[in-house]
Amino acid sequence: MPRRDDIHSVLIIGAGPIIIGQACEFDYSGTQACKALKEEGYRVVLVNSNPATIMTDPEFADRTYIEPVTPEAVEKIIIRELAELKKIGTDGKLVLLPTLGGQTGLNTAMELFRTGVLEKHGVEMIGAKADAIERGEDRERFKELMLEIGLDVPVSGIAHNMDDAWAIADRIGKFPLIIRPAYTLGGTGGGIAYNRDEYEELTKKGINLSPVNEILVEESLIGWKEYEMEVMRDKADNCVIICSIENFDPMGVHTGDSITVAPIQTLTDKEYQIMRDASFAIIRAVGVETGGSNIQFSVNPDNGRMIVIEMNPRVSRSSALASKATGFPIAKIAAKLAVGYTLDEIPNDITRETPASFEPTIDYVVTKIPRFAFEKFQQADPTLNTQMKSVGEAMAIGRTFKESLQKCLRSMEIGRAGLGGDGKGWRVGDTVYGDRDILPRDLITQKLTTPNAERVFYLRHALRAGLTVDEIFELSKIDRWFLTQIQQIVDCEEELASVGASA
Amino acid sequence: MAILALEDGSVFHGKGFGASATSCGEVCFNTSMTGYQEILTDPSYKGQIVTMTYPEIGNYGVNPEDIESYQPHVSGFVVRELSPVVSNWRSSESLDAYLKVNGIPGIEGIDTRALTKKLRVRGALNGVISTENLSDEEARQQAADWPGMVGADYAKVVTHKEAFAWEEHEQPNEEFTLPQGADSSPAPPPLPPADIPIVAFDFGIKYNILRCLRRHGFKVQVVPATTTAEEVLSYQPAGLFLSNGPGDPAALDYAVRNVKELVDHGLPTFGICLGHQVLGQALGAKTFKLKFGHRGANQPVKDLESGQIEITSQNHGFAVDDNDLPDEVQVDRINLNDQTVEGLKHRSKPIFSVQYHPEASPGPHDSQPLFQRFRDMVAKV
């Protein structure tokens, strides 16, 4: 299918100022999209209030608005640009590509849709339509949709009294359970119950606090394995997986704060293919017509039960990683798909001879490690949870996981040469331990149990303190495959140390 | 120490695993990132020493469900790094232990990327793998002396020796599914009745082909590669299936003759991989050896009629030549990477075949609708 000739100008909304959770990754995708669309001869109109982005450099768009990324400002820009098109004397349309500017860009576009601005001015959204974005972003609708297409979601139920609540607890069958009262401000009164007593207490409190005396009880997935799939779809309904990702940190830590590894390491082909089929079923059911989506899954390590966590119907943080990890430029291809091309019509950037309608297969391992700056945010709680706290990340490629992990730790600019053994000390509060000191066991236990920025280093401390892989797994739920790889690095350190000592 | 030597004189030293053994074979590479157990047990790899390009292998161990035939068939297995631990809830043993029990030597810790690049430039090379302290000199000699794959009829070696009804086999036919939570609909649909009898030629058939056929309501009689057309017809089949398998398709003149007779008899026919090559020859086409085969799970195939693209699982070193195809045979699918023939169909008779593996295992499920196409085709006749 050829590119669309009815389009004259494409409006791209950038991500605005940098905040935690939305930084240069969306400049990366937006810049790629600008380049790809210009290459196709479209006029590119860009809105972004952040001048420290590459996309706002003069050569990337035909017209750049350094204006607030708000619905009001964007509406004014739309009016101005439509007048511009009239002046140029073209019949071509102005369209809006909302999926490449992160959540801010997407929210702004959706706001313009909901308030009727897009309809009023006849501006079409390309890439993903508003109803698809809604289906992907609205948690309840998404969950219902998943059940409709036969996929699995956390077991849950709504309770108005203790009898309901016990029935739900029985149906789920195990603790911990998550309690969320309905319509309380900021979810006040919710929590996690680890046993019957806590459950009864939280349930009663939640029902009382809720103005409609209602709570949602949901099974907890904390400690389950977490996976991500980067999917692309074109308008001929060809779907491909660009990259599969396994999180080193299990469920409970935001993916942006997790160490992540590509490709998936611990699923058999049968299990991987089920996840692949599910990814395609999801992008089709949600209705993202063209472009990329990121879909997150959780897998029970004991029986393989696979749960759909969420989908981002847009280019996401992981897309930049997946692009660099595989050489498949997701944002660039997404932009071309949005204007009508199909995957087999776009050449593969790496081979130049074969088409983009393939699934990258790699002969290396990619590791990404988040970078934190808690020293700059003294009041912030350094415990990692479902709210993203990292301020950056580093990625490394190695022929083995061990190589990529060590390389990535060296890339973090935190002064370490890897997991340890580099002669540098370890600061814990006011105490400084030597590089090869054995740290106190209660400190190690605590650092393994509660996710934190240094946890990966405490895996080394734990192994050197004599904890076994199984003991560390029980505390951290980090997969034994990863733990054994770290064990091998520690073994190597010990071997080198003993050679050094005897020399 | 273990050794891998190639006919061009190059030698790789690594650490042995699996069985203590020495064996010759054609060294090839597979680019799938998952599915090593299915690859090991795929009879199409008979006579081959398989290198995985993905470096971390053995991570999820092996289990009793993911087998594709009665035993592993590779001559040897080459990996960059063998996992020292197994991490998967379905695993029953380690890859190392599995290969040991099955007498297959493995080598790890060699530069599989350098090996793959060599194979990509030179094409598949004969080689020897040994975990028995073979000297470089002995290894080179054995690699050079091995006769090679061209003209080799391995189908005769791997085919079941006796005909059998798949229904009586102990393999489960239901689709592999994961446990679901209480809120989700229960998974696999029950099997439909097996109401269409067909005969499947076993040139080295994968179990998942048989499972897929059964799931589409076929009652499958599996027959050895050398079965005559007359014997096939004695089962009164409504359709004919031609399986995948190892070796040089040009060596299967007996099968080509039998298939030609059955096709002329009017049996609706579906062929996969080697079966596609046998069918191609029966219809008057020729086959040739690819410089380096297609082995992996990410090969893009275009359906020339619908324009749709399937990401396919492939494993073949030979292909059907699209020159001099008889007029009644049409190429309906091509590989988007090198434009080679991926699918054939007869213009007037109910006959079609694909070079790739719609049964996947390992690989994507994109091409599963081909089994329904076969069902519809047979049901119509």
PDB file of N, CA, C and O in Angstrom, chain A residues 150 152 156 171 236-238 265-271 273 276-277 302-305 344 357 359 361 363 399-402 479 481 484 488, chain B residues 31 34 53-56 59-60 81 83 85 87-90 112-113 179-181 183-184 298 300 302 308-309 361-366:
ATOM      1  N   GLY A 150     -10.236 -13.854  26.228  1.00  0.00           N
ATOM      2  CA  GLY A 150      -9.749 -15.108  26.803  1.00  0.00           C
ATOM      3  C   GLY A 150      -8.408 -15.022  27.498  1.00  0.00           C
ATOM      4  O   GLY A 150      -7.790 -16.046  27.776  1.00  0.00           O
ATOM      5  N   ASP A 152      -5.841 -13.694  30.723  1.00  0.00           N
ATOM      6  CA  ASP A 152      -5.974 -13.761  32.170  1.00  0.00           C
ATOM      7  C   ASP A 152      -5.591 -12.434  32.822  1.00  0.00           C
ATOM      8  O   ASP A 152      -4.659 -11.766  32.365  1.00  0.00           O
ATOM      9  N   SER A 156     -10.181 -10.872  41.012  1.00  0.00           N
ATOM     10  CA  SER A 156     -10.609  -9.788  41.886  1.00  0.00           C
ATOM     11  C   SER A 156     -12.105  -9.878  42.144  1.00  0.00           C
ATOM     12  O   SER A 156     -12.806 -10.691  41.534  1.00  0.00           O
ATOM     13  N   ARG A 171     -12.046 -17.393  46.946  1.00  0.00           N
ATOM     14  CA  ARG A 171     -11.963 -17.621  45.507  1.00  0.00           C
ATOM     15  C   ARG A 171     -10.514 -17.395  45.022  1.00  0.00           C
ATOM     16  O   ARG A 171      -9.996 -18.130  44.192  1.00  0.00           O
ATOM     17  N   ALA A 236      -2.263  -3.366   7.151  1.00  0.00           N
ATOM     18  CA  ALA A 236      -2.696  -4.616   6.531  1.00  0.00           C
ATOM     19  C   ALA A 236      -2.817  -5.716   7.591  1.00  0.00           C
ATOM     20  O   ALA A 236      -2.979  -6.885   7.264  1.00  0.00           O
ATOM     21  N   ASP A 237      -2.694  -5.334   8.874  1.00  0.00           N
ATOM     22  CA  ASP A 237      -2.814  -6.253  10.002  1.00  0.00           C
ATOM     23  C   ASP A 237      -1.646  -7.240  10.112  1.00  0.00           C
ATOM     24  O   ASP A 237      -1.775  -8.316  10.645  1.00  0.00           O
ATOM     25  N   ASN A 238      -0.490  -6.860   9.565  1.00  0.00           N
ATOM     26  CA  ASN A 238       0.704  -7.662   9.832  1.00  0.00           C
ATOM     27  C   ASN A 238       1.230  -7.244  11.202  1.00  0.00           C
ATOM     28  O   ASN A 238       1.351  -6.057  11.482  1.00  0.00           O
ATOM     29  N   GLN A 265      14.762 -14.742  28.896  1.00  0.00           N
ATOM     30  CA  GLN A 265      15.737 -15.799  29.202  1.00  0.00           C
ATOM     31  C   GLN A 265      15.145 -17.108  29.698  1.00  0.00           C
ATOM     32  O   GLN A 265      15.744 -18.163  29.495  1.00  0.00           O
ATOM     33  N   THR A 266      14.034 -17.050  30.418  1.00  0.00           N
ATOM     34  CA  THR A 266      13.628 -18.259  31.142  1.00  0.00           C
ATOM     35  C   THR A 266      12.265 -18.808  30.728  1.00  0.00           C
ATOM     36  O   THR A 266      11.608 -19.480  31.506  1.00  0.00           O
ATOM     37  N   LEU A 267      11.824 -18.516  29.503  1.00  0.00           N
ATOM     38  CA  LEU A 267      10.587 -19.125  29.010  1.00  0.00           C
ATOM     39  C   LEU A 267      10.924 -20.111  27.903  1.00  0.00           C
ATOM     40  O   LEU A 267      11.788 -19.835  27.066  1.00  0.00           O
ATOM     41  N   THR A 268      10.236 -21.241  27.877  1.00  0.00           N
ATOM     42  CA  THR A 268      10.390 -22.174  26.760  1.00  0.00           C
ATOM     43  C   THR A 268       9.713 -21.552  25.543  1.00  0.00           C
ATOM     44  O   THR A 268       8.955 -20.582  25.667  1.00  0.00           O
ATOM     45  N   ASP A 269       9.944 -22.161  24.393  1.00  0.00           N
ATOM     46  CA  ASP A 269       9.311 -21.630  23.183  1.00  0.00           C
ATOM     47  C   ASP A 269       7.788 -21.688  23.291  1.00  0.00           C
ATOM     48  O   ASP A 269       7.103 -20.761  22.880  1.00  0.00           O
ATOM     49  N   LYS A 270       7.255 -22.761  23.846  1.00  0.00           N
ATOM     50  CA  LYS A 270       5.796 -22.891  23.951  1.00  0.00           C
ATOM     51  C   LYS A 270       5.224 -21.714  24.754  1.00  0.00           C
ATOM     52  O   LYS A 270       4.206 -21.133  24.387  1.00  0.00           O
ATOM     53  N   GLU A 271       5.876 -21.380  25.863  1.00  0.00           N
ATOM     54  CA  GLU A 271       5.382 -20.306  26.714  1.00  0.00           C
ATOM     55  C   GLU A 271       5.574 -18.949  26.025  1.00  0.00           C
ATOM     56  O   GLU A 271       4.692 -18.088  26.063  1.00  0.00           O
ATOM     57  N   GLN A 273       5.643 -18.360  22.836  1.00  0.00           N
ATOM     58  CA  GLN A 273       4.702 -18.204  21.720  1.00  0.00           C
ATOM     59  C   GLN A 273       3.299 -17.855  22.219  1.00  0.00           C
ATOM     60  O   GLN A 273       2.559 -17.132  21.556  1.00  0.00           O
ATOM     61  N   ARG A 276       3.462 -14.276  22.735  1.00  0.00           N
ATOM     62  CA  ARG A 276       3.475 -13.593  21.442  1.00  0.00           C
ATOM     63  C   ARG A 276       2.058 -13.534  20.866  1.00  0.00           C
ATOM     64  O   ARG A 276       1.599 -12.479  20.423  1.00  0.00           O
ATOM     65  N   ASP A 277       1.360 -14.672  20.886  1.00  0.00           N
ATOM     66  CA  ASP A 277      -0.019 -14.703  20.380  1.00  0.00           C
ATOM     67  C   ASP A 277      -0.889 -13.719  21.168  1.00  0.00           C
ATOM     68  O   ASP A 277      -1.712 -13.002  20.592  1.00  0.00           O
ATOM     69  N   ASP A 302       5.710 -20.442  39.736  1.00  0.00           N
ATOM     70  CA  ASP A 302       5.428 -21.803  40.191  1.00  0.00           C
ATOM     71  C   ASP A 302       4.615 -22.630  39.205  1.00  0.00           C
ATOM     72  O   ASP A 302       4.715 -23.847  39.177  1.00  0.00           O
ATOM     73  N   ASN A 303       3.766 -21.972  38.407  1.00  0.00           N
ATOM     74  CA  ASN A 303       2.934 -22.770  37.491  1.00  0.00           C
ATOM     75  C   ASN A 303       2.762 -22.142  36.111  1.00  0.00           C
ATOM     76  O   ASN A 303       2.032 -22.664  35.289  1.00  0.00           O
ATOM     77  N   GLY A 304       3.423 -21.025  35.861  1.00  0.00           N
ATOM     78  CA  GLY A 304       3.389 -20.454  34.519  1.00  0.00           C
ATOM     79  C   GLY A 304       2.153 -19.636  34.186  1.00  0.00           C
ATOM     80  O   GLY A 304       2.025 -19.142  33.074  1.00  0.00           O
ATOM     81  N   ARG A 305       1.228 -19.485  35.124  1.00  0.00           N
ATOM     82  CA  ARG A 305       0.035 -18.686  34.829  1.00  0.00           C
ATOM     83  C   ARG A 305       0.466 -17.302  34.357  1.00  0.00           C
ATOM     84  O   ARG A 305       1.321 -16.664  34.966  1.00  0.00           O
ATOM     85  N   ASP A 344       6.267  -4.622   4.901  1.00  0.00           N
ATOM     86  CA  ASP A 344       7.089  -5.198   3.826  1.00  0.00           C
ATOM     87  C   ASP A 344       7.511  -4.151   2.796  1.00  0.00           C
ATOM     88  O   ASP A 344       8.318  -4.435   1.923  1.00  0.00           O
ATOM     89  N   SER A 357       9.517  -6.244   7.648  1.00  0.00           N
ATOM     90  CA  SER A 357       8.525  -7.215   8.116  1.00  0.00           C
ATOM     91  C   SER A 357       9.231  -8.475   8.586  1.00  0.00           C
ATOM     92  O   SER A 357       9.191  -9.503   7.940  1.00  0.00           O
ATOM     93  N   GLU A 359      11.145 -10.359  12.422  1.00  0.00           N
ATOM     94  CA  GLU A 359      11.323 -10.216  13.857  1.00  0.00           C
ATOM     95  C   GLU A 359      12.809 -10.293  14.158  1.00  0.00           C
ATOM     96  O   GLU A 359      13.440 -11.301  13.861  1.00  0.00           O
ATOM     97  N   THR A 361      16.229 -11.140  15.501  1.00  0.00           N
ATOM     98  CA  THR A 361      16.736 -12.215  16.343  1.00  0.00           C
ATOM     99  C   THR A 361      18.172 -11.826  16.635  1.00  0.00           C
ATOM    100  O   THR A 361      18.873 -11.331  15.755  1.00  0.00           O
ATOM    101  N   ASP A 363      22.116 -12.329  18.643  1.00  0.00           N
ATOM    102  CA  ASP A 363      23.049 -13.341  19.168  1.00  0.00           C
ATOM    103  C   ASP A 363      23.835 -12.755  20.341  1.00  0.00           C
ATOM    104  O   ASP A 363      25.004 -13.029  20.522  1.00  0.00           O
ATOM    105  N   ARG A 399      28.035 -10.628  24.896  1.00  0.00           N
ATOM    106  CA  ARG A 399      27.756 -11.942  24.315  1.00  0.00           C
ATOM    107  C   ARG A 399      27.136 -12.871  25.346  1.00  0.00           C
ATOM    108  O   ARG A 399      26.577 -13.913  24.998  1.00  0.00           O
ATOM    109  N   THR A 400      27.280 -12.516  26.616  1.00  0.00           N
ATOM    110  CA  THR A 400      26.588 -13.281  27.654  1.00  0.00           C
ATOM    111  C   THR A 400      25.904 -12.274  28.573  1.00  0.00           C
ATOM    112  O   THR A 400      26.243 -11.092  28.561  1.00  0.00           O
ATOM    113  N   PHE A 401      24.984 -12.786  29.389  1.00  0.00           N
ATOM    114  CA  PHE A 401      24.335 -11.897  30.358  1.00  0.00           C
ATOM    115  C   PHE A 401      25.372 -11.304  31.300  1.00  0.00           C
ATOM    116  O   PHE A 401      25.334 -10.117  31.620  1.00  0.00           O
ATOM    117  N   LYS A 402      26.313 -12.129  31.736  1.00  0.00           N
ATOM    118  CA  LYS A 402      27.326 -11.656  32.684  1.00  0.00           C
ATOM    119  C   LYS A 402      28.109 -10.482  32.105  1.00  0.00           C
ATOM    120  O   LYS A 402      28.340  -9.474  32.776  1.00  0.00           O
ATOM    121  N   ASP A 479      14.836 -14.276  39.855  1.00  0.00           N
ATOM    122  CA  ASP A 479      14.908 -15.612  39.281  1.00  0.00           C
ATOM    123  C   ASP A 479      16.262 -16.260  39.529  1.00  0.00           C
ATOM    124  O   ASP A 479      17.305 -15.620  39.431  1.00  0.00           O
ATOM    125  N   TRP A 481      17.931 -18.120  37.730  1.00  0.00           N
ATOM    126  CA  TRP A 481      18.848 -18.071  36.584  1.00  0.00           C
ATOM    127  C   TRP A 481      19.749 -16.839  36.691  1.00  0.00           C
ATOM    128  O   TRP A 481      20.965 -16.937  36.556  1.00  0.00           O
ATOM    129  N   THR A 484      22.184 -17.236  39.617  1.00  0.00           N
ATOM    130  CA  THR A 484      23.300 -18.144  39.339  1.00  0.00           C
ATOM    131  C   THR A 484      24.352 -17.456  38.466  1.00  0.00           C
ATOM    132  O   THR A 484      25.556 -17.694  38.613  1.00  0.00           O
ATOM    133  N   GLN A 488      28.279 -16.859  39.386  1.00  0.00           N
ATOM    134  CA  GLN A 488      29.458 -17.132  38.548  1.00  0.00           C
ATOM    135  C   GLN A 488      30.428 -15.945  38.529  1.00  0.00           C
ATOM    136  O   GLN A 488      31.641 -16.127  38.525  1.00  0.00           O
TER     137      GLN A 488
ATOM    138  N   THR B  31      18.921 -19.718  14.251  1.00  0.00           N
ATOM    139  CA  THR B  31      18.873 -18.399  14.888  1.00  0.00           C
ATOM    140  C   THR B  31      17.706 -18.244  15.870  1.00  0.00           C
ATOM    141  O   THR B  31      17.473 -17.144  16.366  1.00  0.00           O
ATOM    142  N   THR B  34      14.559 -19.263  21.274  1.00  0.00           N
ATOM    143  CA  THR B  34      13.964 -20.255  22.182  1.00  0.00           C
ATOM    144  C   THR B  34      13.697 -21.514  21.370  1.00  0.00           C
ATOM    145  O   THR B  34      13.688 -21.477  20.139  1.00  0.00           O
ATOM    146  N   THR B  53      22.769 -19.674  17.436  1.00  0.00           N
ATOM    147  CA  THR B  53      23.406 -18.350  17.405  1.00  0.00           C
ATOM    148  C   THR B  53      23.098 -17.574  18.695  1.00  0.00           C
ATOM    149  O   THR B  53      23.893 -16.756  19.117  1.00  0.00           O
ATOM    150  N   TYR B  54      21.934 -17.848  19.317  1.00  0.00           N
ATOM    151  CA  TYR B  54      21.651 -17.191  20.588  1.00  0.00           C
ATOM    152  C   TYR B  54      22.576 -17.802  21.645  1.00  0.00           C
ATOM    153  O   TYR B  54      22.672 -19.017  21.754  1.00  0.00           O
ATOM    154  N   PRO B  55      23.275 -16.971  22.427  1.00  0.00           N
ATOM    155  CA  PRO B  55      24.367 -17.500  23.260  1.00  0.00           C
ATOM    156  C   PRO B  55      23.980 -18.220  24.546  1.00  0.00           C
ATOM    157  O   PRO B  55      24.725 -19.088  24.993  1.00  0.00           O
ATOM    158  N   GLU B  56      22.854 -17.851  25.182  1.00  0.00           N
ATOM    159  CA  GLU B  56      22.528 -18.452  26.485  1.00  0.00           C
ATOM    160  C   GLU B  56      21.543 -19.596  26.259  1.00  0.00           C
ATOM    161  O   GLU B  56      20.359 -19.367  26.028  1.00  0.00           O
ATOM    162  N   ASN B  59      18.776 -22.567  29.632  1.00  0.00           N
ATOM    163  CA  ASN B  59      18.231 -21.825  30.775  1.00  0.00           C
ATOM    164  C   ASN B  59      16.989 -22.469  31.372  1.00  0.00           C
ATOM    165  O   ASN B  59      16.781 -22.426  32.568  1.00  0.00           O
ATOM    166  N   TYR B  60      16.130 -23.009  30.508  1.00  0.00           N
ATOM    167  CA  TYR B  60      14.865 -23.554  31.018  1.00  0.00           C
ATOM    168  C   TYR B  60      14.841 -25.084  31.014  1.00  0.00           C
ATOM    169  O   TYR B  60      13.780 -25.691  31.193  1.00  0.00           O
ATOM    170  N   GLU B  81      27.158 -20.634  25.561  1.00  0.00           N
ATOM    171  CA  GLU B  81      27.190 -20.794  27.009  1.00  0.00           C
ATOM    172  C   GLU B  81      26.037 -21.672  27.478  1.00  0.00           C
ATOM    173  O   GLU B  81      24.872 -21.369  27.244  1.00  0.00           O
ATOM    174  N   SER B  83      23.721 -23.071  30.335  1.00  0.00           N
ATOM    175  CA  SER B  83      23.318 -22.588  31.660  1.00  0.00           C
ATOM    176  C   SER B  83      23.677 -23.611  32.736  1.00  0.00           C
ATOM    177  O   SER B  83      23.375 -24.794  32.598  1.00  0.00           O
ATOM    178  N   VAL B  85      22.314 -23.736  35.523  1.00  0.00           N
ATOM    179  CA  VAL B  85      21.135 -23.962  36.356  1.00  0.00           C
ATOM    180  C   VAL B  85      19.919 -23.982  35.447  1.00  0.00           C
ATOM    181  O   VAL B  85      19.937 -23.446  34.347  1.00  0.00           O
ATOM    182  N   SER B  87      15.903 -23.028  35.161  1.00  0.00           N
ATOM    183  CA  SER B  87      14.888 -22.231  35.830  1.00  0.00           C
ATOM    184  C   SER B  87      13.604 -22.184  35.023  1.00  0.00           C
ATOM    185  O   SER B  87      13.427 -21.349  34.147  1.00  0.00           O
ATOM    186  N   ASN B  88      12.726 -23.124  35.294  1.00  0.00           N
ATOM    187  CA  ASN B  88      11.400 -23.121  34.671  1.00  0.00           C
ATOM    188  C   ASN B  88      10.546 -24.162  35.393  1.00  0.00           C
ATOM    189  O   ASN B  88      11.048 -25.231  35.724  1.00  0.00           O
ATOM    190  N   TRP B  89       9.285 -23.819  35.630  1.00  0.00           N
ATOM    191  CA  TRP B  89       8.429 -24.718  36.415  1.00  0.00           C
ATOM    192  C   TRP B  89       8.139 -26.023  35.708  1.00  0.00           C
ATOM    193  O   TRP B  89       7.731 -26.986  36.331  1.00  0.00           O
ATOM    194  N   ARG B  90       8.328 -26.074  34.380  1.00  0.00           N
ATOM    195  CA  ARG B  90       8.015 -27.324  33.670  1.00  0.00           C
ATOM    196  C   ARG B  90       9.223 -28.247  33.528  1.00  0.00           C
ATOM    197  O   ARG B  90       9.097 -29.388  33.099  1.00  0.00           O
ATOM    198  N   THR B 112      30.701 -18.912  18.910  1.00  0.00           N
ATOM    199  CA  THR B 112      29.674 -19.342  17.952  1.00  0.00           C
ATOM    200  C   THR B 112      29.400 -18.263  16.901  1.00  0.00           C
ATOM    201  O   THR B 112      28.924 -18.566  15.818  1.00  0.00           O
ATOM    202  N   ARG B 113      29.715 -17.015  17.237  1.00  0.00           N
ATOM    203  CA  ARG B 113      29.513 -15.959  16.236  1.00  0.00           C
ATOM    204  C   ARG B 113      30.527 -16.109  15.103  1.00  0.00           C
ATOM    205  O   ARG B 113      30.174 -16.010  13.926  1.00  0.00           O
ATOM    206  N   PRO B 179      -2.143 -22.463  32.991  1.00  0.00           N
ATOM    207  CA  PRO B 179      -3.263 -22.376  33.940  1.00  0.00           C
ATOM    208  C   PRO B 179      -3.848 -20.970  33.946  1.00  0.00           C
ATOM    209  O   PRO B 179      -3.130 -19.998  33.727  1.00  0.00           O
ATOM    210  N   GLN B 180      -5.150 -20.868  34.157  1.00  0.00           N
ATOM    211  CA  GLN B 180      -5.829 -19.565  34.161  1.00  0.00           C
ATOM    212  C   GLN B 180      -6.423 -19.288  35.536  1.00  0.00           C
ATOM    213  O   GLN B 180      -6.750 -20.214  36.272  1.00  0.00           O
ATOM    214  N   GLY B 181      -6.599 -18.014  35.831  1.00  0.00           N
ATOM    215  CA  GLY B 181      -7.192 -17.613  37.093  1.00  0.00           C
ATOM    216  C   GLY B 181      -8.702 -17.806  37.100  1.00  0.00           C
ATOM    217  O   GLY B 181      -9.316 -18.049  36.061  1.00  0.00           O
ATOM    218  N   ASP B 183     -11.155 -15.823  37.280  1.00  0.00           N
ATOM    219  CA  ASP B 183     -11.996 -14.891  36.524  1.00  0.00           C
ATOM    220  C   ASP B 183     -11.988 -15.157  35.020  1.00  0.00           C
ATOM    221  O   ASP B 183     -12.786 -14.616  34.276  1.00  0.00           O
ATOM    222  N   SER B 184     -11.004 -15.959  34.554  1.00  0.00           N
ATOM    223  CA  SER B 184     -10.846 -16.136  33.110  1.00  0.00           C
ATOM    224  C   SER B 184     -11.605 -17.353  32.625  1.00  0.00           C
ATOM    225  O   SER B 184     -11.885 -18.271  33.400  1.00  0.00           O
ATOM    226  N   ASN B 298      12.239 -16.572  12.428  1.00  0.00           N
ATOM    227  CA  ASN B 298      11.843 -15.200  12.099  1.00  0.00           C
ATOM    228  C   ASN B 298      11.860 -14.926  10.602  1.00  0.00           C
ATOM    229  O   ASN B 298      12.112 -13.812  10.184  1.00  0.00           O
ATOM    230  N   PRO B 300      10.400 -14.038   7.158  1.00  0.00           N
ATOM    231  CA  PRO B 300       9.166 -13.461   6.641  1.00  0.00           C
ATOM    232  C   PRO B 300       8.762 -14.087   5.312  1.00  0.00           C
ATOM    233  O   PRO B 300       9.555 -14.150   4.375  1.00  0.00           O
ATOM    234  N   LYS B 302       5.742 -14.046   2.287  1.00  0.00           N
ATOM    235  CA  LYS B 302       4.595 -13.279   1.787  1.00  0.00           C
ATOM    236  C   LYS B 302       3.666 -14.180   0.982  1.00  0.00           C
ATOM    237  O   LYS B 302       4.105 -14.912   0.097  1.00  0.00           O
ATOM    238  N   GLN B 308      -0.600 -10.803   2.635  1.00  0.00           N
ATOM    239  CA  GLN B 308      -0.328 -10.949   4.069  1.00  0.00           C
ATOM    240  C   GLN B 308       1.064 -11.540   4.301  1.00  0.00           C
ATOM    241  O   GLN B 308       1.564 -12.326   3.499  1.00  0.00           O
ATOM    242  N   ILE B 309       1.676 -11.113   5.417  1.00  0.00           N
ATOM    243  CA  ILE B 309       2.997 -11.628   5.755  1.00  0.00           C
ATOM    244  C   ILE B 309       2.903 -12.527   6.972  1.00  0.00           C
ATOM    245  O   ILE B 309       2.250 -12.191   7.953  1.00  0.00           O
ATOM    246  N   SER B 361       6.669 -24.812  16.702  1.00  0.00           N
ATOM    247  CA  SER B 361       7.259 -25.787  17.613  1.00  0.00           C
ATOM    248  C   SER B 361       8.693 -26.134  17.250  1.00  0.00           C
ATOM    249  O   SER B 361       8.949 -27.268  16.876  1.00  0.00           O
ATOM    250  N   PRO B 362       9.665 -25.285  17.319  1.00  0.00           N
ATOM    251  CA  PRO B 362       9.506 -23.952  17.874  1.00  0.00           C
ATOM    252  C   PRO B 362       9.157 -22.935  16.795  1.00  0.00           C
ATOM    253  O   PRO B 362       9.373 -23.184  15.619  1.00  0.00           O
ATOM    254  N   GLY B 363       8.679 -21.781  17.246  1.00  0.00           N
ATOM    255  CA  GLY B 363       8.455 -20.681  16.337  1.00  0.00           C
ATOM    256  C   GLY B 363       7.047 -20.144  16.397  1.00  0.00           C
ATOM    257  O   GLY B 363       6.202 -20.644  17.145  1.00  0.00           O
ATOM    258  N   PRO B 364       6.797 -19.092  15.581  1.00  0.00           N
ATOM    259  CA  PRO B 364       5.517 -18.385  15.620  1.00  0.00           C
ATOM    260  C   PRO B 364       4.356 -19.215  15.079  1.00  0.00           C
ATOM    261  O   PRO B 364       4.549 -20.097  14.244  1.00  0.00           O
ATOM    262  N   HIS B 365       3.162 -18.889  15.554  1.00  0.00           N
ATOM    263  CA  HIS B 365       1.948 -19.610  15.154  1.00  0.00           C
ATOM    264  C   HIS B 365       1.236 -18.973  13.957  1.00  0.00           C
ATOM    265  O   HIS B 365       0.120 -19.358  13.653  1.00  0.00           O
ATOM    266  N   ASP B 366       1.882 -18.014  13.303  1.00  0.00           N
ATOM    267  CA  ASP B 366       1.214 -17.247  12.242  1.00  0.00           C
ATOM    268  C   ASP B 366       0.600 -18.119  11.145  1.00  0.00           C
ATOM    269  O   ASP B 366      -0.380 -17.741  10.523  1.00  0.00           O
TER     270      ASP B 366
END
